Coordinates of C-alpha atoms in Angstrom, one line a residue:
X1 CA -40.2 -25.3 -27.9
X2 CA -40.5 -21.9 -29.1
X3 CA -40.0 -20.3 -26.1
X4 CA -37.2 -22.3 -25.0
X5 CA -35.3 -21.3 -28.3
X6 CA -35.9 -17.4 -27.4
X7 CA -34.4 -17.9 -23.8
X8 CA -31.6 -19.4 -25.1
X9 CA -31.0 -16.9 -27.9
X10 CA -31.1 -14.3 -25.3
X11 CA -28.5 -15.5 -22.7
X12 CA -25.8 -14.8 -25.1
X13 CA -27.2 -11.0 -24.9
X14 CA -27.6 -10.7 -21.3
X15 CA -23.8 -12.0 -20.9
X16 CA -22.7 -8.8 -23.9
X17 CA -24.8 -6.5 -22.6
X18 CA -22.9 -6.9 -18.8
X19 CA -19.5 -6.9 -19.9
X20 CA -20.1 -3.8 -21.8
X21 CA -21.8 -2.2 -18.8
X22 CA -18.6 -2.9 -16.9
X23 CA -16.6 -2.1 -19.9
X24 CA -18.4 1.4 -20.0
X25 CA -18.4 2.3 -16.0
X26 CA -14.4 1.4 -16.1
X27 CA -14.1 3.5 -18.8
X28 CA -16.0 6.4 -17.3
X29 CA -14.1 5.7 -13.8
X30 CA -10.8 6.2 -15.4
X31 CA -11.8 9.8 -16.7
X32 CA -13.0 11.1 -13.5
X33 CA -10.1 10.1 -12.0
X34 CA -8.0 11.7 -14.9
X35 CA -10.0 15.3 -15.3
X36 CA -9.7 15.5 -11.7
X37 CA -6.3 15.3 -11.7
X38 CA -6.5 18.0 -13.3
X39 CA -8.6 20.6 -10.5
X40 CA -6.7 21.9 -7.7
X41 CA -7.6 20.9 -4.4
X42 CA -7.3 22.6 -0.8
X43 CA -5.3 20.6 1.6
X44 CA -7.0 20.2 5.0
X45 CA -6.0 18.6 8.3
X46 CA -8.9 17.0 10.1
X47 CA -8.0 16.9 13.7
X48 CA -9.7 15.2 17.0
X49 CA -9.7 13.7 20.1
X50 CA -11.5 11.9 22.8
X51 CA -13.6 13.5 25.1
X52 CA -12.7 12.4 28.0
X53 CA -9.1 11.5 27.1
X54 CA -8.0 14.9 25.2
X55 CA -4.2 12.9 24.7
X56 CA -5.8 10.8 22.6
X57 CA -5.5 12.5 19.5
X58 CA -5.6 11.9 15.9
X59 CA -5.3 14.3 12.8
X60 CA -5.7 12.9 8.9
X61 CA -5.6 14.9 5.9
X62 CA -8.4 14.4 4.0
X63 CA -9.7 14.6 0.4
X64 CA -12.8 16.1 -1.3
X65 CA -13.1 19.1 0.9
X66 CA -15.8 21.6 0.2
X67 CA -18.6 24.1 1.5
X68 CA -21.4 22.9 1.1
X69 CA -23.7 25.8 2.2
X70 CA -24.2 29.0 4.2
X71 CA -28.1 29.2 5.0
X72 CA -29.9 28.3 7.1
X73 CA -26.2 27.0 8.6
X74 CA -23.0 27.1 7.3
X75 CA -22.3 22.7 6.6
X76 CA -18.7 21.7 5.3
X77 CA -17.7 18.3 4.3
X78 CA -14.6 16.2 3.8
X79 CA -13.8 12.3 3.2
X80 CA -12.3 10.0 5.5
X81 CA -11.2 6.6 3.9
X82 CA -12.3 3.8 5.7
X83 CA -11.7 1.4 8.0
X84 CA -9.3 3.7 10.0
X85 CA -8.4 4.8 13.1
X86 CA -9.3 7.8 12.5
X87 CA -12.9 7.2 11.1
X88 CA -13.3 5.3 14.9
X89 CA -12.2 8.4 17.1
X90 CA -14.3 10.4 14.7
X91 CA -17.2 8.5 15.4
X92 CA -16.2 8.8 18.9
X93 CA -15.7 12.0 19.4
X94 CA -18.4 13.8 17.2
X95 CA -16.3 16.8 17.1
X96 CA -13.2 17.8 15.2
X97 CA -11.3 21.1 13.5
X98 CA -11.0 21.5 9.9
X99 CA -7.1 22.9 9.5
X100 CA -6.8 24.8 6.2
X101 CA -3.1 24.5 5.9
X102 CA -0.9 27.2 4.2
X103 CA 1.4 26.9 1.4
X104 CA 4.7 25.6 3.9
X105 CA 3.0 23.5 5.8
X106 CA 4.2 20.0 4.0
X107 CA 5.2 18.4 6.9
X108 CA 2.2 18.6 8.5
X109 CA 0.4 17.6 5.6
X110 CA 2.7 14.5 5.6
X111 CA 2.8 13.9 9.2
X112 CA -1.0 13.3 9.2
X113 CA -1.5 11.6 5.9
X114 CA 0.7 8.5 8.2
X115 CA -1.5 6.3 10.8
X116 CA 2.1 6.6 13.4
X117 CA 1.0 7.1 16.9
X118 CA 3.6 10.0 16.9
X119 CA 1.3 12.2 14.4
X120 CA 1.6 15.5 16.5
X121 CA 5.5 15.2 17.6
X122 CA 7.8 18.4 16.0
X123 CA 4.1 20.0 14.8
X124 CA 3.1 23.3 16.3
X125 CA -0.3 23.1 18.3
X126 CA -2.8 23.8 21.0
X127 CA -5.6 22.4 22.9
X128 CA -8.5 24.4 22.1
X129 CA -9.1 25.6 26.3
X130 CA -13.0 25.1 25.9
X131 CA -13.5 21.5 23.4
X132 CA -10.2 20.1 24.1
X133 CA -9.7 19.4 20.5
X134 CA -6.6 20.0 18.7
X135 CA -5.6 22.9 16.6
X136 CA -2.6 23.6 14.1
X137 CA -0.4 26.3 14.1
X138 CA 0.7 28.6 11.3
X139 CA -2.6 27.6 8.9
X140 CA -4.9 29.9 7.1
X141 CA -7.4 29.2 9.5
X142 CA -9.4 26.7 11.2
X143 CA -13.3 25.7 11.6
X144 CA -14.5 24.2 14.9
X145 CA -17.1 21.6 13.5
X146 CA -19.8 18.4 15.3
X147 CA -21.1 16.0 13.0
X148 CA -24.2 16.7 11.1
X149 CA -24.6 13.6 8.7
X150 CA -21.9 11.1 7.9
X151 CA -22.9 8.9 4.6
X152 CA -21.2 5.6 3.8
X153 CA -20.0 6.0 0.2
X154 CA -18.1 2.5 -1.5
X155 CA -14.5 2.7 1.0
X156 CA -14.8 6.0 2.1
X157 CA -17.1 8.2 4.4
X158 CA -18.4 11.4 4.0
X159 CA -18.9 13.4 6.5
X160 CA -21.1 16.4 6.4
X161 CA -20.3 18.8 9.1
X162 CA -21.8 22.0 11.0
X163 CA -19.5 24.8 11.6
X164 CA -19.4 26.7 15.4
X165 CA -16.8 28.5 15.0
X166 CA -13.8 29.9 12.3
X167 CA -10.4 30.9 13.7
X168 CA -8.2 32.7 11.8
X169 CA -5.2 31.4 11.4
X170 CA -1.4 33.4 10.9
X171 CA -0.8 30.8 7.5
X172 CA 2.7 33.0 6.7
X173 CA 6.3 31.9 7.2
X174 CA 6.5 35.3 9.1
X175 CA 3.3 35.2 10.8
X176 CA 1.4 37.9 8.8
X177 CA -1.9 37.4 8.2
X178 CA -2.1 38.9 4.4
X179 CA 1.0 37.0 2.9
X180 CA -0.9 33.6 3.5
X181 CA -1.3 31.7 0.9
X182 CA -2.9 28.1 1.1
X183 CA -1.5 24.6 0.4
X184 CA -2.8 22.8 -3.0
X185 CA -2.5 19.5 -4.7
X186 CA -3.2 18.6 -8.0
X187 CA -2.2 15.2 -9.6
X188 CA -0.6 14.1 -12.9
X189 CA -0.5 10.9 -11.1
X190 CA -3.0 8.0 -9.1
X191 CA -2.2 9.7 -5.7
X192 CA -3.5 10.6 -2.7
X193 CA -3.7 13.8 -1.3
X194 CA -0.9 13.1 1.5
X195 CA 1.0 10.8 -1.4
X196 CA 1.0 13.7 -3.6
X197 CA 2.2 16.5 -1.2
X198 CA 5.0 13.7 -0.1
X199 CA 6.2 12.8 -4.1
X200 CA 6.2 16.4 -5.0
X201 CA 8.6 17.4 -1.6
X202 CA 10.7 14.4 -2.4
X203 CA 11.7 15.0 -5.8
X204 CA 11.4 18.3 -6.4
X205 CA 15.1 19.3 -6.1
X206 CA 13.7 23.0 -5.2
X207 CA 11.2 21.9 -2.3
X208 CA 13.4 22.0 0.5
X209 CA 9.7 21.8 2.9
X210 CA 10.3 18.5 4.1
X211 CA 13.3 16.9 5.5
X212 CA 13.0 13.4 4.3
X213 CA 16.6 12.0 6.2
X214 CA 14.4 12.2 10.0
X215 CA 13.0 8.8 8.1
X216 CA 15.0 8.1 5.4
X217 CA 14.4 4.2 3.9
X218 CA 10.6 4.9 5.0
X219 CA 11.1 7.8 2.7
X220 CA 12.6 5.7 -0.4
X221 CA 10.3 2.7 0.2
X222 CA 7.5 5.2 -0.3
X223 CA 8.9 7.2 -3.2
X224 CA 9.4 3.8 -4.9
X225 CA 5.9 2.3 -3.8
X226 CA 4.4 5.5 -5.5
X227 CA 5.9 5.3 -8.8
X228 CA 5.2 0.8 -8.9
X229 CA 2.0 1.3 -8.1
X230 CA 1.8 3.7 -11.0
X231 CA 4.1 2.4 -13.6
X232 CA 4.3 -1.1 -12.3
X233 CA 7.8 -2.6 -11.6
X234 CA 9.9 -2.5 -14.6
X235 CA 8.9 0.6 -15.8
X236 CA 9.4 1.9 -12.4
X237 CA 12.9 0.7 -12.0
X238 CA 14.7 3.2 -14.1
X239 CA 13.0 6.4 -12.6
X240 CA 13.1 5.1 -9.2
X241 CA 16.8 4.7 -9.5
X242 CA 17.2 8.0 -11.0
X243 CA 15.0 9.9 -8.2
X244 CA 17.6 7.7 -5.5
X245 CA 20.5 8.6 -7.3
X246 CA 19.3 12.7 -7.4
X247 CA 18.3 12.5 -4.1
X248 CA 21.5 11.2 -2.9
X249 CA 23.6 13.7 -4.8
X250 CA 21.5 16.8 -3.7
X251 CA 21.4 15.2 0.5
X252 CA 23.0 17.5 2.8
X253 CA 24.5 14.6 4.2
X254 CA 27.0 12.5 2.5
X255 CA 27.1 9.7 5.3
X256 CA 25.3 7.3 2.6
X257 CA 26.1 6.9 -0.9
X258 CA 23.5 5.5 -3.8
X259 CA 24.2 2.0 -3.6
X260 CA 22.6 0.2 -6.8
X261 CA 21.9 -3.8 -5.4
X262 CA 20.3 -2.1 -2.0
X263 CA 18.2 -0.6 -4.1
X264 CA 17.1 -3.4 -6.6
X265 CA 16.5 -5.0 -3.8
X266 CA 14.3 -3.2 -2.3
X267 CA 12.3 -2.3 -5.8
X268 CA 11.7 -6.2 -5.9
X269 CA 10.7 -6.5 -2.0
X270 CA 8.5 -3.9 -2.5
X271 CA 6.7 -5.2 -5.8
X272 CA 6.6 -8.5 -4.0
X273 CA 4.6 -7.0 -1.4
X274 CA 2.3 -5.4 -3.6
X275 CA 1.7 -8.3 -5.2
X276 CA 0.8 -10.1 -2.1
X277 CA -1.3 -7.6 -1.0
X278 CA -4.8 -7.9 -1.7
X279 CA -5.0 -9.2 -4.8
X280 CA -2.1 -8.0 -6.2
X281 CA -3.1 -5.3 -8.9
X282 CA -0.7 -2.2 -8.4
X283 CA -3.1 0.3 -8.4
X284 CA -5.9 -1.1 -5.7
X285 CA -2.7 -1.2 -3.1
X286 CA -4.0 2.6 -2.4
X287 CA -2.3 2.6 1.6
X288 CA 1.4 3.0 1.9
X289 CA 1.0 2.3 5.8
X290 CA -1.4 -0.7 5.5
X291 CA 1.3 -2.6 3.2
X292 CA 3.9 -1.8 5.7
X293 CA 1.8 -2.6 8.8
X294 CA 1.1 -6.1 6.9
X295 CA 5.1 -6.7 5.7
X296 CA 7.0 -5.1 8.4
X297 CA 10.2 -6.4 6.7
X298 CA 10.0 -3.8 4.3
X299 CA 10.7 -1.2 7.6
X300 CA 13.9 -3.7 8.3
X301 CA 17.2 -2.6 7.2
X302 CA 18.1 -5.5 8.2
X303 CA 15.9 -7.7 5.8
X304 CA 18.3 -7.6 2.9
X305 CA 20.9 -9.5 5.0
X306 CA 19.0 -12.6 5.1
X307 CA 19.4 -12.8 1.4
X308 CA 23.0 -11.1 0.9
X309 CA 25.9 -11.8 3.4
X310 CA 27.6 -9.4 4.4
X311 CA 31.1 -10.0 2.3
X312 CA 29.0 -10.2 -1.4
X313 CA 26.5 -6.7 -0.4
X314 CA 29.0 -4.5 0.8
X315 CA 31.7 -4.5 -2.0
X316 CA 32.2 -2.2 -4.6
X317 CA 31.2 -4.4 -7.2
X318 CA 28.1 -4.6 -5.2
X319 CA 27.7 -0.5 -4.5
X320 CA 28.2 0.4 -8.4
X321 CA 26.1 -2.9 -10.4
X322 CA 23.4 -5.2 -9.0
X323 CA 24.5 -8.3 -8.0
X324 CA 21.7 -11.3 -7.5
X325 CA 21.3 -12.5 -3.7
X326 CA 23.8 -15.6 -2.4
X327 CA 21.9 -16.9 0.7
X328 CA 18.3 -17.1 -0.9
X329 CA 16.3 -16.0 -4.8
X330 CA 14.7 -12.7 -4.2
X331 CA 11.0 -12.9 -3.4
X332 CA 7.9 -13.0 -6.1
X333 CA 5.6 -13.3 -3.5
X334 CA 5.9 -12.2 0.5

C-alpha cells in the first residue's frame, strides 16, 4: 500500500520534470538560433555531377561551412538539408567543388539556393577537363573535394570532405585577383542562407545584384513567404505591402503598377498554404520551393481569377483598396 502511494506521488513529478526539459531545450534552441544570427557566415556553392552523365548537374548553397583541419589532410565540411536532390547526386557522385563566392555574386547564390532544373542557365562556368565536375566563375576560389564522412544530423547532413585541389578564383567585378572580396550573410531574421542573400537583394533599394523582374510574382511570393513565416500573417501584411509598393516605385519598368487586392490576395493564398503545409506552424515551413512544388497555384497568375472575375479585379476601385473575392471566399486552408 505503501509503495503504491510513492509511485503515484511520483507520476505527477515525472510528467513536470519533462515539460520542463522540453521547456528548457526550446528555450536554449531559440538562443542558438538568435546569437548566430548574429556571426557572419561565408557563402558557398556546392557543385556536382554524375559520373558518367557530366549534364547532369546540380549546385546548392549550403550552410555551416568550415575547415575543419590541415594535418595530416586538409578536411572541410558543409551541410546539405535533406531529403533533396542534391543530397542524392551527392551521394552519387562522391565528388563535388566547394565555390567560395565573391561579394557580387548574388545571383548565383540565389540561383542555387532554388531546386529548378535550370540552376546553371545565365551563370558563368566550366567543366573541370579532368573530374567533369562543375566550377563557378568569378569566385574567390574553389576546392576540388571526395567525400570523407557524411553524418546524419536531425534534417540535415554533414558532410565532411577531403580537399585535392584549391583553384584560385578571379572573385572581382574586374577580374583582379586582390580586389576580391567574399560574399557573407548574417541574419536578423529565421532565414536561410539562400533566403537571406534573396531578402537582402530584394529590398535593399541600393542592391541592384539581382534582377528580380526575370521572375517577378516568384519573386513577391517569396519576399512575402519570408516575412509570414517570420511575423505570421497580419503582422506581415503591412510590411509586405510596403516592400511591394517600394519595389514597384523603384522598378525600372513601369509596365505593372502596385495593385492592392492582387496583393491581399496573394498574402492570404500564401498563409493558406503555409498553413496547410505540414502542420501548419509558420516557422517549420523552412523550403520556399517545397510549398510551391506542393501548391502549384501559388506559381499561377491565373489562380486569382477563379475567385475574382475579371470586371470586379481589374477596376480602379480594385487597383487602389482591397475588395473581397465575388466567385468564391478566399481560402483558410489549400
Amino acid at each position: 500500500m505503501l509503495l503504491k502511494r510513492v509511485t503515484t506521488r511520483l507520476v505527477p513529478f515525472r510528467h513536470y520534470y519533462l515539460l520542463r526539459y522540453f521547456t528548457t531545450n526550446k528555450r536554449v534552441i531559440e538562443d542558438v538560433r538568435g546569437i548566430m544570427r548574429k556571426v557572419p557566415q561565408p557563402v558557398v556553392v556546392v557543385t556536382t555531377s554524375k559520373p558518367d552523365e557530366p549534364h547532369q548537374r546540380r549546385g546548392i548553397t549550403v550552410g555551416s561551412f568550415t575547415s575543419i583541419c590541415l594535418n595530416p589532410e586538409p578536411l572541410v565540411s558543409f551541410c546539405v538539408r535533406t531529403p533533396s536532390r542534391a543530397s542524392k547526386l551527392l551521394h552519387s557522385s562522391g565528388s563535388m567543388v566547394l565555390n567560395m563566392l565573391a561579394h557580387e555574386q548574388v545571383q548565383q547564390s540565389v540561383a542555387f539556393s532554388s531546386p529548378n532544373s535550370e540552376q546553371f542557365k545565365d551563370i558563368p562556368f566550366y567543366d573541370d577537363p579532368i573530374t567533369g565536375l562543375p566550377v563557378l566563375m568569378g569566385t574567390l576560389g574553389a576546392m576540388h573535394c571526395k567525400a570523407y564522412k557524411v553524418v546524419q544530423l536531425g534534417d540535415h547532413e554533414l558532410w565532411i570532405t577531403k580537399v585535392l585541389k584549391v583553384e584560385e578564383g578571379v572573385g572581382g567585378e574586374h577580374g583582379l585577383r586582390e580586389e576580391a572580396q567574399p560574399l557573407l550573410y548574417y541574419d536578423r531574421g529565421y532565414r536561410s542562407v539562400g533566403d537571406q542573400i534573396f531578402m537582402k537583394a530584394f529590398t535593399d533599394d541600393n542592391d541592384h545584384t539581382f534582377d528580380t523582374a526575370k521572375w517577378m510574382h516568384r519573386a513577391h511570393l517569396r519576399m512575402a513567404w519570408n516575412y509570414i513565416r517570420e511575423l505570421g500573417p497580419d503582422k506581415a501584411e503591412p510590411i509586405i505591402k510596403e516592400t511591394m509598393q517600394r519595389h514597384f516605385q523603384n522598378s525600372p519598368s513601369k509596365s505593372k503598377d502596385y495593385h492592392e487586392t492582387i496583393t491581399s490576395f496573394y498574402i492570404a493564398l500564401i498563409s493558406a498554404a503555409i498553413k496547410s503545409f505540414q502542420g501548419g506552424v509558420y516557422r517549420d515551413t523552412t523550403d520556399f520551393f517545397a510549398l510551391v512544388e506542393k501548391f502549384p497555384e501559388l506559381l499561377d497568375t491565373k489562380t486569382i481569377e477563379t475567385y475574382y472575375s475579371p470586371d470586379k479585379l481589374y477596376t480602379e476601385e480594385a487597383k487602389h483598396n482591397f475588395i473581397q473575392p465575388d466567385l468564391k471566399p478566399l481560402p483558410k486552408y489549400l
